[in-house]
PDB file of N, CA and C in Angstrom:
ATOM      1  N   UNK A1047      10.950 -37.968 -33.333  1.00 39.00           N
ATOM      2  CA  UNK A1047       9.679 -37.615 -33.926  1.00 39.00           C
ATOM      3  C   UNK A1047       9.435 -38.457 -35.179  1.00 39.00           C
ATOM      4  N   UNK A1048       8.225 -38.899 -35.340  1.00 38.00           N
ATOM      5  CA  UNK A1048       7.848 -39.699 -36.496  1.00 38.00           C
ATOM      6  C   UNK A1048       7.516 -38.806 -37.681  1.00 38.00           C
ATOM      7  N   UNK A1049       7.877 -39.273 -38.869  1.00 41.00           N
ATOM      8  CA  UNK A1049       7.527 -38.527 -40.071  1.00 41.00           C
ATOM      9  C   UNK A1049       6.232 -39.052 -40.672  1.00 41.00           C
ATOM     10  N   UNK A1050       5.523 -39.882 -39.912  1.00 38.00           N
ATOM     11  CA  UNK A1050       4.265 -40.465 -40.356  1.00 38.00           C
ATOM     12  C   UNK A1050       3.209 -39.376 -40.485  1.00 38.00           C
ATOM     13  N   UNK A1051       2.330 -39.471 -41.519  1.00 39.00           N
ATOM     14  CA  UNK A1051       1.256 -38.479 -41.653  1.00 39.00           C
ATOM     15  C   UNK A1051       0.274 -38.584 -40.489  1.00 39.00           C
ATOM     16  N   UNK A1052      -0.599 -37.587 -40.321  1.00 41.00           N
ATOM     17  CA  UNK A1052      -1.580 -37.642 -39.233  1.00 41.00           C
ATOM     18  C   UNK A1052      -2.365 -38.949 -39.264  1.00 41.00           C
ATOM     19  N   UNK A1053      -2.722 -39.461 -38.097  1.00 45.00           N
ATOM     20  CA  UNK A1053      -3.327 -40.787 -38.006  1.00 45.00           C
ATOM     21  C   UNK A1053      -4.705 -40.878 -38.638  1.00 45.00           C
ATOM     22  N   UNK A1054      -5.391 -39.765 -38.856  1.00 51.00           N
ATOM     23  CA  UNK A1054      -6.729 -39.865 -39.453  1.00 51.00           C
ATOM     24  C   UNK A1054      -6.671 -40.114 -40.946  1.00 51.00           C
ATOM     25  N   UNK A1055      -5.522 -39.936 -41.570  1.00 51.00           N
ATOM     26  CA  UNK A1055      -5.401 -40.112 -43.011  1.00 51.00           C
ATOM     27  C   UNK A1055      -4.108 -40.847 -43.329  1.00 51.00           C
ATOM     28  N   UNK A1056      -4.096 -42.133 -43.037  1.00 49.00           N
ATOM     29  CA  UNK A1056      -2.898 -42.920 -43.262  1.00 49.00           C
ATOM     30  C   UNK A1056      -2.932 -43.549 -44.646  1.00 49.00           C
ATOM     31  N   UNK A1057      -1.906 -43.320 -45.469  1.00 51.00           N
ATOM     32  CA  UNK A1057      -1.872 -43.994 -46.755  1.00 51.00           C
ATOM     33  C   UNK A1057      -1.725 -45.495 -46.557  1.00 51.00           C
ATOM     34  N   UNK A1058      -2.083 -46.251 -47.561  1.00 49.00           N
ATOM     35  CA  UNK A1058      -2.088 -47.704 -47.452  1.00 49.00           C
ATOM     36  C   UNK A1058      -0.732 -48.251 -47.032  1.00 49.00           C
ATOM     37  N   UNK A1059       0.340 -47.572 -47.389  1.00 51.00           N
ATOM     38  CA  UNK A1059       1.668 -48.072 -47.038  1.00 51.00           C
ATOM     39  C   UNK A1059       1.884 -48.117 -45.529  1.00 51.00           C
ATOM     40  N   UNK A1060       1.159 -47.313 -44.747  1.00 69.00           N
ATOM     41  CA  UNK A1060       1.322 -47.316 -43.298  1.00 69.00           C
ATOM     42  C   UNK A1060       0.109 -47.866 -42.564  1.00 69.00           C
ATOM     43  N   UNK A1061      -0.995 -48.099 -43.242  1.00 73.00           N
ATOM     44  CA  UNK A1061      -2.199 -48.620 -42.601  1.00 73.00           C
ATOM     45  C   UNK A1061      -2.112 -50.139 -42.523  1.00 73.00           C
ATOM     46  N   UNK A1062      -2.356 -50.676 -41.339  1.00 82.00           N
ATOM     47  CA  UNK A1062      -2.425 -52.115 -41.163  1.00 82.00           C
ATOM     48  C   UNK A1062      -3.898 -52.483 -41.034  1.00 82.00           C
ATOM     49  N   UNK A1063      -4.441 -53.066 -42.081  1.00 84.00           N
ATOM     50  CA  UNK A1063      -5.865 -53.382 -42.192  1.00 84.00           C
ATOM     51  C   UNK A1063      -6.347 -54.196 -40.988  1.00 84.00           C
ATOM     52  N   UNK A1064      -5.654 -55.267 -40.667  1.00 89.00           N
ATOM     53  CA  UNK A1064      -6.084 -56.168 -39.595  1.00 89.00           C
ATOM     54  C   UNK A1064      -5.995 -55.482 -38.236  1.00 89.00           C
ATOM     55  N   UNK A1065      -4.897 -54.776 -37.975  1.00 88.00           N
ATOM     56  CA  UNK A1065      -4.757 -54.107 -36.681  1.00 88.00           C
ATOM     57  C   UNK A1065      -5.810 -53.018 -36.510  1.00 88.00           C
ATOM     58  N   UNK A1066      -6.088 -52.291 -37.583  1.00 88.00           N
ATOM     59  CA  UNK A1066      -7.129 -51.265 -37.490  1.00 88.00           C
ATOM     60  C   UNK A1066      -8.483 -51.917 -37.219  1.00 88.00           C
ATOM     61  N   UNK A1067      -8.800 -52.949 -37.973  1.00 91.00           N
ATOM     62  CA  UNK A1067     -10.084 -53.625 -37.810  1.00 91.00           C
ATOM     63  C   UNK A1067     -10.219 -54.199 -36.401  1.00 91.00           C
ATOM     64  N   UNK A1068      -9.158 -54.799 -35.882  1.00 92.00           N
ATOM     65  CA  UNK A1068      -9.198 -55.321 -34.507  1.00 92.00           C
ATOM     66  C   UNK A1068      -9.425 -54.190 -33.505  1.00 92.00           C
ATOM     67  N   UNK A1069      -8.766 -53.050 -33.702  1.00 93.00           N
ATOM     68  CA  UNK A1069      -8.958 -51.897 -32.812  1.00 93.00           C
ATOM     69  C   UNK A1069     -10.397 -51.400 -32.864  1.00 93.00           C
ATOM     70  N   UNK A1070     -10.963 -51.337 -34.060  1.00 94.00           N
ATOM     71  CA  UNK A1070     -12.350 -50.886 -34.213  1.00 94.00           C
ATOM     72  C   UNK A1070     -13.309 -51.861 -33.537  1.00 94.00           C
ATOM     73  N   UNK A1071     -13.097 -53.162 -33.729  1.00 94.00           N
ATOM     74  CA  UNK A1071     -13.975 -54.142 -33.100  1.00 94.00           C
ATOM     75  C   UNK A1071     -13.911 -54.053 -31.578  1.00 94.00           C
ATOM     76  N   UNK A1072     -12.734 -53.802 -31.030  1.00 95.00           N
ATOM     77  CA  UNK A1072     -12.623 -53.617 -29.577  1.00 95.00           C
ATOM     78  C   UNK A1072     -13.413 -52.392 -29.138  1.00 95.00           C
ATOM     79  N   UNK A1073     -13.272 -51.304 -29.886  1.00 95.00           N
ATOM     80  CA  UNK A1073     -13.986 -50.064 -29.560  1.00 95.00           C
ATOM     81  C   UNK A1073     -15.501 -50.272 -29.671  1.00 95.00           C
ATOM     82  N   UNK A1074     -15.943 -50.927 -30.732  1.00 96.00           N
ATOM     83  CA  UNK A1074     -17.370 -51.196 -30.939  1.00 96.00           C
ATOM     84  C   UNK A1074     -17.925 -52.062 -29.805  1.00 96.00           C
ATOM     85  N   UNK A1075     -17.169 -53.081 -29.405  1.00 97.00           N
ATOM     86  CA  UNK A1075     -17.631 -53.994 -28.352  1.00 97.00           C
ATOM     87  C   UNK A1075     -17.872 -53.257 -27.030  1.00 97.00           C
ATOM     88  N   UNK A1076     -17.104 -52.198 -26.778  1.00 97.00           N
ATOM     89  CA  UNK A1076     -17.229 -51.442 -25.528  1.00 97.00           C
ATOM     90  C   UNK A1076     -18.235 -50.291 -25.624  1.00 97.00           C
ATOM     91  N   UNK A1077     -18.726 -50.003 -26.818  1.00 97.00           N
ATOM     92  CA  UNK A1077     -19.581 -48.835 -27.036  1.00 97.00           C
ATOM     93  C   UNK A1077     -21.048 -49.241 -27.057  1.00 97.00           C
ATOM     94  N   UNK A1078     -21.737 -49.037 -25.940  1.00 97.00           N
ATOM     95  CA  UNK A1078     -23.139 -49.437 -25.812  1.00 97.00           C
ATOM     96  C   UNK A1078     -24.103 -48.540 -26.593  1.00 97.00           C
ATOM     97  N   UNK A1079     -23.614 -47.462 -27.155  1.00 98.00           N
ATOM     98  CA  UNK A1079     -24.475 -46.575 -27.943  1.00 98.00           C
ATOM     99  C   UNK A1079     -24.758 -47.136 -29.329  1.00 98.00           C
ATOM    100  N   UNK A1080     -23.941 -48.074 -29.780  1.00 98.00           N
ATOM    101  CA  UNK A1080     -24.048 -48.592 -31.148  1.00 98.00           C
ATOM    102  C   UNK A1080     -24.988 -49.783 -31.223  1.00 98.00           C
ATOM    103  N   UNK A1081     -25.671 -49.871 -32.362  1.00 98.00           N
ATOM    104  CA  UNK A1081     -26.481 -51.049 -32.637  1.00 98.00           C
ATOM    105  C   UNK A1081     -25.997 -51.676 -33.955  1.00 98.00           C
ATOM    106  N   UNK A1082     -26.684 -52.700 -34.411  1.00 98.00           N
ATOM    107  CA  UNK A1082     -26.234 -53.420 -35.601  1.00 98.00           C
ATOM    108  C   UNK A1082     -26.213 -52.543 -36.854  1.00 98.00           C
ATOM    109  N   UNK A1083     -27.103 -51.581 -36.948  1.00 98.00           N
ATOM    110  CA  UNK A1083     -27.099 -50.685 -38.112  1.00 98.00           C
ATOM    111  C   UNK A1083     -25.842 -49.820 -38.133  1.00 98.00           C
ATOM    112  N   UNK A1084     -25.419 -49.330 -36.972  1.00 98.00           N
ATOM    113  CA  UNK A1084     -24.186 -48.544 -36.892  1.00 98.00           C
ATOM    114  C   UNK A1084     -22.987 -49.376 -37.351  1.00 98.00           C
ATOM    115  N   UNK A1085     -22.919 -50.611 -36.836  1.00 98.00           N
ATOM    116  CA  UNK A1085     -21.785 -51.477 -37.156  1.00 98.00           C
ATOM    117  C   UNK A1085     -21.784 -51.823 -38.638  1.00 98.00           C
ATOM    118  N   UNK A1086     -22.932 -52.143 -39.170  1.00 98.00           N
ATOM    119  CA  UNK A1086     -23.036 -52.487 -40.580  1.00 98.00           C
ATOM    120  C   UNK A1086     -22.646 -51.319 -41.476  1.00 98.00           C
ATOM    121  N   UNK A1087     -23.112 -50.130 -41.136  1.00 98.00           N
ATOM    122  CA  UNK A1087     -22.755 -48.950 -41.928  1.00 98.00           C
ATOM    123  C   UNK A1087     -21.267 -48.656 -41.797  1.00 98.00           C
ATOM    124  N   UNK A1088     -20.727 -48.761 -40.592  1.00 98.00           N
ATOM    125  CA  UNK A1088     -19.292 -48.518 -40.425  1.00 98.00           C
ATOM    126  C   UNK A1088     -18.493 -49.484 -41.295  1.00 98.00           C
ATOM    127  N   UNK A1089     -18.883 -50.756 -41.328  1.00 97.00           N
ATOM    128  CA  UNK A1089     -18.146 -51.738 -42.125  1.00 97.00           C
ATOM    129  C   UNK A1089     -18.257 -51.435 -43.622  1.00 97.00           C
ATOM    130  N   UNK A1090     -19.403 -50.955 -44.070  1.00 98.00           N
ATOM    131  CA  UNK A1090     -19.550 -50.559 -45.478  1.00 98.00           C
ATOM    132  C   UNK A1090     -18.644 -49.366 -45.791  1.00 98.00           C
ATOM    133  N   UNK A1091     -18.591 -48.408 -44.873  1.00 98.00           N
ATOM    134  CA  UNK A1091     -17.707 -47.254 -45.042  1.00 98.00           C
ATOM    135  C   UNK A1091     -16.242 -47.685 -45.000  1.00 98.00           C
ATOM    136  N   UNK A1092     -15.917 -48.598 -44.094  1.00 96.00           N
ATOM    137  CA  UNK A1092     -14.541 -49.086 -43.978  1.00 96.00           C
ATOM    138  C   UNK A1092     -14.104 -49.747 -45.283  1.00 96.00           C
ATOM    139  N   UNK A1093     -14.992 -50.514 -45.884  1.00 96.00           N
ATOM    140  CA  UNK A1093     -14.654 -51.176 -47.148  1.00 96.00           C
ATOM    141  C   UNK A1093     -14.405 -50.141 -48.243  1.00 96.00           C
ATOM    142  N   UNK A1094     -15.211 -49.087 -48.268  1.00 96.00           N
ATOM    143  CA  UNK A1094     -14.997 -48.018 -49.247  1.00 96.00           C
ATOM    144  C   UNK A1094     -13.664 -47.317 -48.985  1.00 96.00           C
ATOM    145  N   UNK A1095     -13.328 -47.123 -47.717  1.00 94.00           N
ATOM    146  CA  UNK A1095     -12.047 -46.513 -47.339  1.00 94.00           C
ATOM    147  C   UNK A1095     -10.886 -47.396 -47.804  1.00 94.00           C
ATOM    148  N   UNK A1096     -11.043 -48.703 -47.618  1.00 92.00           N
ATOM    149  CA  UNK A1096     -10.037 -49.663 -48.073  1.00 92.00           C
ATOM    150  C   UNK A1096      -9.867 -49.563 -49.595  1.00 92.00           C
ATOM    151  N   UNK A1097     -10.978 -49.505 -50.304  1.00 93.00           N
ATOM    152  CA  UNK A1097     -10.939 -49.378 -51.764  1.00 93.00           C
ATOM    153  C   UNK A1097     -10.237 -48.089 -52.179  1.00 93.00           C
ATOM    154  N   UNK A1098     -10.380 -47.057 -51.363  1.00 93.00           N
ATOM    155  CA  UNK A1098      -9.752 -45.758 -51.619  1.00 93.00           C
ATOM    156  C   UNK A1098      -8.317 -45.708 -51.073  1.00 93.00           C
ATOM    157  N   UNK A1099      -7.768 -46.880 -50.740  1.00 91.00           N
ATOM    158  CA  UNK A1099      -6.386 -47.005 -50.255  1.00 91.00           C
ATOM    159  C   UNK A1099      -6.163 -46.222 -48.962  1.00 91.00           C
ATOM    160  N   UNK A1100      -7.208 -46.164 -48.133  1.00 91.00           N
ATOM    161  CA  UNK A1100      -7.168 -45.527 -46.818  1.00 91.00           C
ATOM    162  C   UNK A1100      -6.849 -44.038 -46.878  1.00 91.00           C
ATOM    163  N   UNK A1101      -7.246 -43.405 -47.962  1.00 93.00           N
ATOM    164  CA  UNK A1101      -7.116 -41.957 -48.080  1.00 93.00           C
ATOM    165  C   UNK A1101      -8.448 -41.310 -47.740  1.00 93.00           C
ATOM    166  N   UNK A1102      -8.395 -40.234 -46.979  1.00 95.00           N
ATOM    167  CA  UNK A1102      -9.577 -39.445 -46.638  1.00 95.00           C
ATOM    168  C   UNK A1102      -9.618 -38.210 -47.504  1.00 95.00           C
ATOM    169  N   UNK A1103     -10.781 -37.682 -47.814  1.00 97.00           N
ATOM    170  CA  UNK A1103     -12.094 -38.258 -47.528  1.00 97.00           C
ATOM    171  C   UNK A1103     -12.459 -39.301 -48.583  1.00 97.00           C
ATOM    172  N   UNK A1104     -13.477 -40.099 -48.261  1.00 97.00           N
ATOM    173  CA  UNK A1104     -14.037 -41.008 -49.258  1.00 97.00           C
ATOM    174  C   UNK A1104     -15.356 -40.409 -49.737  1.00 97.00           C
ATOM    175  N   UNK A1105     -15.691 -40.685 -50.970  1.00 96.00           N
ATOM    176  CA  UNK A1105     -16.960 -40.233 -51.537  1.00 96.00           C
ATOM    177  C   UNK A1105     -17.935 -41.406 -51.500  1.00 96.00           C
ATOM    178  N   UNK A1106     -19.110 -41.173 -50.946  1.00 96.00           N
ATOM    179  CA  UNK A1106     -20.105 -42.242 -50.831  1.00 96.00           C
ATOM    180  C   UNK A1106     -21.460 -41.756 -51.326  1.00 96.00           C
ATOM    181  N   UNK A1107     -22.221 -42.685 -51.870  1.00 94.00           N
ATOM    182  CA  UNK A1107     -23.600 -42.382 -52.247  1.00 94.00           C
ATOM    183  C   UNK A1107     -24.541 -43.147 -51.317  1.00 94.00           C
ATOM    184  N   UNK A1108     -25.647 -42.537 -51.048  1.00 93.00           N
ATOM    185  CA  UNK A1108     -26.625 -43.146 -50.151  1.00 93.00           C
ATOM    186  C   UNK A1108     -27.060 -44.515 -50.669  1.00 93.00           C
ATOM    187  N   UNK A1109     -27.381 -44.603 -51.943  1.00 93.00           N
ATOM    188  CA  UNK A1109     -27.869 -45.872 -52.483  1.00 93.00           C
ATOM    189  C   UNK A1109     -26.843 -46.989 -52.337  1.00 93.00           C
ATOM    190  N   UNK A1110     -25.570 -46.696 -52.599  1.00 95.00           N
ATOM    191  CA  UNK A1110     -24.532 -47.712 -52.437  1.00 95.00           C
ATOM    192  C   UNK A1110     -24.400 -48.133 -50.981  1.00 95.00           C
ATOM    193  N   UNK A1111     -24.378 -47.165 -50.083  1.00 97.00           N
ATOM    194  CA  UNK A1111     -24.215 -47.494 -48.670  1.00 97.00           C
ATOM    195  C   UNK A1111     -25.423 -48.259 -48.121  1.00 97.00           C
ATOM    196  N   UNK A1112     -26.633 -47.900 -48.564  1.00 97.00           N
ATOM    197  CA  UNK A1112     -27.821 -48.650 -48.149  1.00 97.00           C
ATOM    198  C   UNK A1112     -27.731 -50.097 -48.637  1.00 97.00           C
ATOM    199  N   UNK A1113     -27.305 -50.284 -49.868  1.00 97.00           N
ATOM    200  CA  UNK A1113     -27.202 -51.628 -50.453  1.00 97.00           C
ATOM    201  C   UNK A1113     -26.139 -52.461 -49.745  1.00 97.00           C
ATOM    202  N   UNK A1114     -24.965 -51.881 -49.538  1.00 97.00           N
ATOM    203  CA  UNK A1114     -23.858 -52.631 -48.944  1.00 97.00           C
ATOM    204  C   UNK A1114     -24.097 -52.916 -47.462  1.00 97.00           C
ATOM    205  N   UNK A1115     -24.622 -51.934 -46.737  1.00 98.00           N
ATOM    206  CA  UNK A1115     -24.825 -52.103 -45.292  1.00 98.00           C
ATOM    207  C   UNK A1115     -26.100 -52.878 -44.958  1.00 98.00           C
ATOM    208  N   UNK A1116     -26.963 -53.052 -45.955  1.00 98.00           N
ATOM    209  CA  UNK A1116     -28.247 -53.743 -45.764  1.00 98.00           C
ATOM    210  C   UNK A1116     -29.191 -52.976 -44.841  1.00 98.00           C
ATOM    211  N   UNK A1117     -29.000 -51.667 -44.775  1.00 98.00           N
ATOM    212  CA  UNK A1117     -29.928 -50.814 -44.041  1.00 98.00           C
ATOM    213  C   UNK A1117     -31.087 -50.501 -44.974  1.00 98.00           C
ATOM    214  N   UNK A1118     -32.308 -50.684 -44.506  1.00 97.00           N
ATOM    215  CA  UNK A1118     -33.470 -50.549 -45.372  1.00 97.00           C
ATOM    216  C   UNK A1118     -34.143 -49.192 -45.354  1.00 97.00           C
ATOM    217  N   UNK A1119     -33.724 -48.319 -44.473  1.00 97.00           N
ATOM    218  CA  UNK A1119     -34.400 -47.041 -44.304  1.00 97.00           C
ATOM    219  C   UNK A1119     -33.416 -45.885 -44.461  1.00 97.00           C
ATOM    220  N   UNK A1120     -33.808 -44.894 -45.241  1.00 96.00           N
ATOM    221  CA  UNK A1120     -32.978 -43.690 -45.391  1.00 96.00           C
ATOM    222  C   UNK A1120     -32.853 -42.951 -44.066  1.00 96.00           C
ATOM    223  N   UNK A1121     -33.910 -42.967 -43.273  1.00 97.00           N
ATOM    224  CA  UNK A1121     -33.898 -42.312 -41.967  1.00 97.00           C
ATOM    225  C   UNK A1121     -32.877 -42.966 -41.042  1.00 97.00           C
ATOM    226  N   UNK A1122     -32.875 -44.303 -41.010  1.00 98.00           N
ATOM    227  CA  UNK A1122     -31.905 -45.029 -40.185  1.00 98.00           C
ATOM    228  C   UNK A1122     -30.489 -44.758 -40.665  1.00 98.00           C
ATOM    229  N   UNK A1123     -30.297 -44.749 -41.975  1.00 98.00           N
ATOM    230  CA  UNK A1123     -28.983 -44.473 -42.566  1.00 98.00           C
ATOM    231  C   UNK A1123     -28.459 -43.112 -42.112  1.00 98.00           C
ATOM    232  N   UNK A1124     -29.284 -42.078 -42.241  1.00 97.00           N
ATOM    233  CA  UNK A1124     -28.853 -40.729 -41.847  1.00 97.00           C
ATOM    234  C   UNK A1124     -28.612 -40.634 -40.343  1.00 97.00           C
ATOM    235  N   UNK A1125     -29.472 -41.266 -39.556  1.00 98.00           N
ATOM    236  CA  UNK A1125     -29.274 -41.264 -38.103  1.00 98.00           C
ATOM    237  C   UNK A1125     -27.941 -41.914 -37.761  1.00 98.00           C
ATOM    238  N   UNK A1126     -27.629 -43.031 -38.390  1.00 98.00           N
ATOM    239  CA  UNK A1126     -26.364 -43.723 -38.113  1.00 98.00           C
ATOM    240  C   UNK A1126     -25.164 -42.882 -38.535  1.00 98.00           C
ATOM    241  N   UNK A1127     -25.250 -42.203 -39.688  1.00 98.00           N
ATOM    242  CA  UNK A1127     -24.157 -41.327 -40.116  1.00 98.00           C
ATOM    243  C   UNK A1127     -23.916 -40.225 -39.084  1.00 98.00           C
ATOM    244  N   UNK A1128     -24.986 -39.606 -38.643  1.00 98.00           N
ATOM    245  CA  UNK A1128     -24.856 -38.529 -37.656  1.00 98.00           C
ATOM    246  C   UNK A1128     -24.348 -39.056 -36.311  1.00 98.00           C
ATOM    247  N   UNK A1129     -24.833 -40.229 -35.900  1.00 98.00           N
ATOM    248  CA  UNK A1129     -24.355 -40.832 -34.652  1.00 98.00           C
ATOM    249  C   UNK A1129     -22.876 -41.187 -34.745  1.00 98.00           C
ATOM    250  N   UNK A1130     -22.467 -41.822 -35.846  1.00 98.00           N
ATOM    251  CA  UNK A1130     -21.059 -42.202 -36.002  1.00 98.00           C
ATOM    252  C   UNK A1130     -20.156 -40.973 -35.982  1.00 98.00           C
ATOM    253  N   UNK A1131     -20.658 -39.853 -36.501  1.00 98.00           N
ATOM    254  CA  UNK A1131     -19.904 -38.602 -36.424  1.00 98.00           C
ATOM    255  C   UNK A1131     -19.836 -38.113 -34.985  1.00 98.00           C
ATOM    256  N   UNK A1132     -20.993 -38.083 -34.333  1.00 98.00           N
ATOM    257  CA  UNK A1132     -21.057 -37.602 -32.944  1.00 98.00           C
ATOM    258  C   UNK A1132     -20.192 -38.457 -32.018  1.00 98.00           C
ATOM    259  N   UNK A1133     -20.115 -39.758 -32.287  1.00 98.00           N
ATOM    260  CA  UNK A1133     -19.370 -40.680 -31.434  1.00 98.00           C
ATOM    261  C   UNK A1133     -17.886 -40.754 -31.801  1.00 98.00           C
ATOM    262  N   UNK A1134     -17.454 -40.061 -32.871  1.00 97.00           N
ATOM    263  CA  UNK A1134     -16.042 -39.979 -33.219  1.00 97.00           C
ATOM    264  C   UNK A1134     -15.507 -41.041 -34.162  1.00 97.00           C
ATOM    265  N   UNK A1135     -16.388 -41.818 -34.774  1.00 97.00           N
ATOM    266  CA  UNK A1135     -15.934 -42.863 -35.693  1.00 97.00           C
ATOM    267  C   UNK A1135     -15.637 -42.312 -37.094  1.00 97.00           C
ATOM    268  N   UNK A1136     -16.407 -41.310 -37.493  1.00 98.00           N
ATOM    269  CA  UNK A1136     -16.267 -40.706 -38.817  1.00 98.00           C
ATOM    270  C   UNK A1136     -16.552 -39.208 -38.700  1.00 98.00           C
ATOM    271  N   UNK A1137     -16.292 -38.497 -39.801  1.00 98.00           N
ATOM    272  CA  UNK A1137     -16.791 -37.133 -39.952  1.00 98.00           C
ATOM    273  C   UNK A1137     -17.538 -37.100 -41.272  1.00 98.00           C
ATOM    274  N   UNK A1138     -18.811 -36.792 -41.193  1.00 97.00           N
ATOM    275  CA  UNK A1138     -19.712 -36.808 -42.353  1.00 97.00           C
ATOM    276  C   UNK A1138     -19.883 -35.404 -42.894  1.00 97.00           C
ATOM    277  N   UNK A1139     -19.662 -35.252 -44.205  1.00 97.00           N
ATOM    278  CA  UNK A1139     -19.830 -33.975 -44.894  1.00 97.00           C
ATOM    279  C   UNK A1139     -20.894 -34.173 -45.977  1.00 97.00           C
ATOM    280  N   UNK A1140     -22.166 -33.863 -45.676  1.00 95.00           N
ATOM    281  CA  UNK A1140     -23.223 -34.102 -46.655  1.00 95.00           C
ATOM    282  C   UNK A1140     -23.053 -33.246 -47.903  1.00 95.00           C
ATOM    283  N   UNK A1141     -23.441 -33.814 -49.018  1.00 93.00           N
ATOM    284  CA  UNK A1141     -23.397 -33.096 -50.289  1.00 93.00           C
ATOM    285  C   UNK A1141     -24.705 -32.342 -50.478  1.00 93.00           C
ATOM    286  N   UNK A1142     -24.604 -31.142 -50.998  1.00 85.00           N
ATOM    287  CA  UNK A1142     -25.803 -30.364 -51.323  1.00 85.00           C
ATOM    288  C   UNK A1142     -26.272 -30.661 -52.750  1.00 85.00           C
ATOM    289  N   UNK A1143     -25.457 -31.422 -53.473  1.00 83.00           N
ATOM    290  CA  UNK A1143     -25.746 -31.747 -54.861  1.00 83.00           C
ATOM    291  C   UNK A1143     -26.195 -33.211 -54.950  1.00 83.00           C
ATOM    292  N   UNK A1144     -27.436 -33.469 -55.424  1.00 74.00           N
ATOM    293  CA  UNK A1144     -27.930 -34.847 -55.466  1.00 74.00           C
ATOM    294  C   UNK A1144     -27.177 -35.738 -56.459  1.00 74.00           C
ATOM    295  N   UNK A1145     -26.369 -35.143 -57.336  1.00 81.00           N
ATOM    296  CA  UNK A1145     -25.634 -35.928 -58.322  1.00 81.00           C
ATOM    297  C   UNK A1145     -24.206 -36.246 -57.875  1.00 81.00           C
ATOM    298  N   UNK A1146     -23.802 -35.688 -56.727  1.00 87.00           N
ATOM    299  CA  UNK A1146     -22.472 -35.949 -56.185  1.00 87.00           C
ATOM    300  C   UNK A1146     -22.609 -36.710 -54.875  1.00 87.00           C
ATOM    301  N   UNK A1147     -21.637 -37.552 -54.602  1.00 91.00           N
ATOM    302  CA  UNK A1147     -21.644 -38.270 -53.338  1.00 91.00           C
ATOM    303  C   UNK A1147     -21.253 -37.359 -52.191  1.00 91.00           C
ATOM    304  N   UNK A1148     -21.645 -37.747 -50.998  1.00 96.00           N
ATOM    305  CA  UNK A1148     -21.206 -37.046 -49.791  1.00 96.00           C
ATOM    306  C   UNK A1148     -19.786 -37.483 -49.476  1.00 96.00           C
ATOM    307  N   UNK A1149     -19.091 -36.693 -48.679  1.00 97.00           N
ATOM    308  CA  UNK A1149     -17.736 -37.030 -48.282  1.00 97.00           C
ATOM    309  C   UNK A1149     -17.721 -37.491 -46.837  1.00 97.00           C
ATOM    310  N   UNK A1150     -16.888 -38.480 -46.570  1.00 98.00           N
ATOM    311  CA  UNK A1150     -16.740 -39.019 -45.224  1.00 98.00           C
ATOM    312  C   UNK A1150     -15.255 -39.143 -44.925  1.00 98.00           C
ATOM    313  N   UNK A1151     -14.851 -38.602 -43.784  1.00 97.00           N
ATOM    314  CA  UNK A1151     -13.500 -38.823 -43.270  1.00 97.00           C
ATOM    315  C   UNK A1151     -13.591 -39.923 -42.236  1.00 97.00           C
ATOM    316  N   UNK A1152     -12.798 -40.955 -42.421  1.00 96.00           N
ATOM    317  CA  UNK A1152     -12.753 -42.069 -41.474  1.00 96.00           C
ATOM    318  C   UNK A1152     -11.707 -41.761 -40.405  1.00 96.00           C
ATOM    319  N   UNK A1153     -12.053 -42.011 -39.164  1.00 94.00           N
ATOM    320  CA  UNK A1153     -11.107 -41.836 -38.068  1.00 94.00           C
ATOM    321  C   UNK A1153     -10.272 -43.103 -37.954  1.00 94.00           C
ATOM    322  N   UNK A1154      -8.968 -42.937 -37.863  1.00 89.00           N
ATOM    323  CA  UNK A1154      -8.090 -44.092 -37.697  1.00 89.00           C
ATOM    324  C   UNK A1154      -7.988 -44.446 -36.220  1.00 89.00           C
ATOM    325  N   UNK A1155      -8.185 -45.720 -35.913  1.00 83.00           N
ATOM    326  CA  UNK A1155      -8.047 -46.199 -34.542  1.00 83.00           C
ATOM    327  C   UNK A1155      -6.778 -47.019 -34.372  1.00 83.00           C
ATOM    328  N   UNK A1156      -5.918 -46.952 -35.368  1.00 74.00           N
ATOM    329  CA  UNK A1156      -4.608 -47.601 -35.293  1.00 74.00           C
ATOM    330  C   UNK A1156      -3.619 -46.677 -35.937  1.00 74.00           C
ATOM    331  N   UNK A1157      -2.461 -46.434 -35.451  1.00 66.00           N
ATOM    332  CA  UNK A1157      -1.870 -46.996 -34.252  1.00 66.00           C
ATOM    333  C   UNK A1157      -2.365 -46.294 -33.013  1.00 66.00           C
TER     334      UNK A1157
END
């Protein structure tokens, strides 16, 4: 039995950035439900997860994610967040407080 923590919350010491990214790109390539906005938002979230040393959850603000992902519409942003949750890429926990960021759990696709 492995003493590794659950795969959805791997600390940086066990997360392999390149292998995870390659796994995600393979999954994205096979997933016809996704469009460029989904991929762009996922990559912005992934970068925030990386900055957070691959610890879940990450705290995100709409304005930052819109800027980084280059999504121009709040409606598209929210639709993509909900779709990525429904499709199993993330789990989105919206904030009820406009001064606090929402929380996102990233799903690990590696190992």
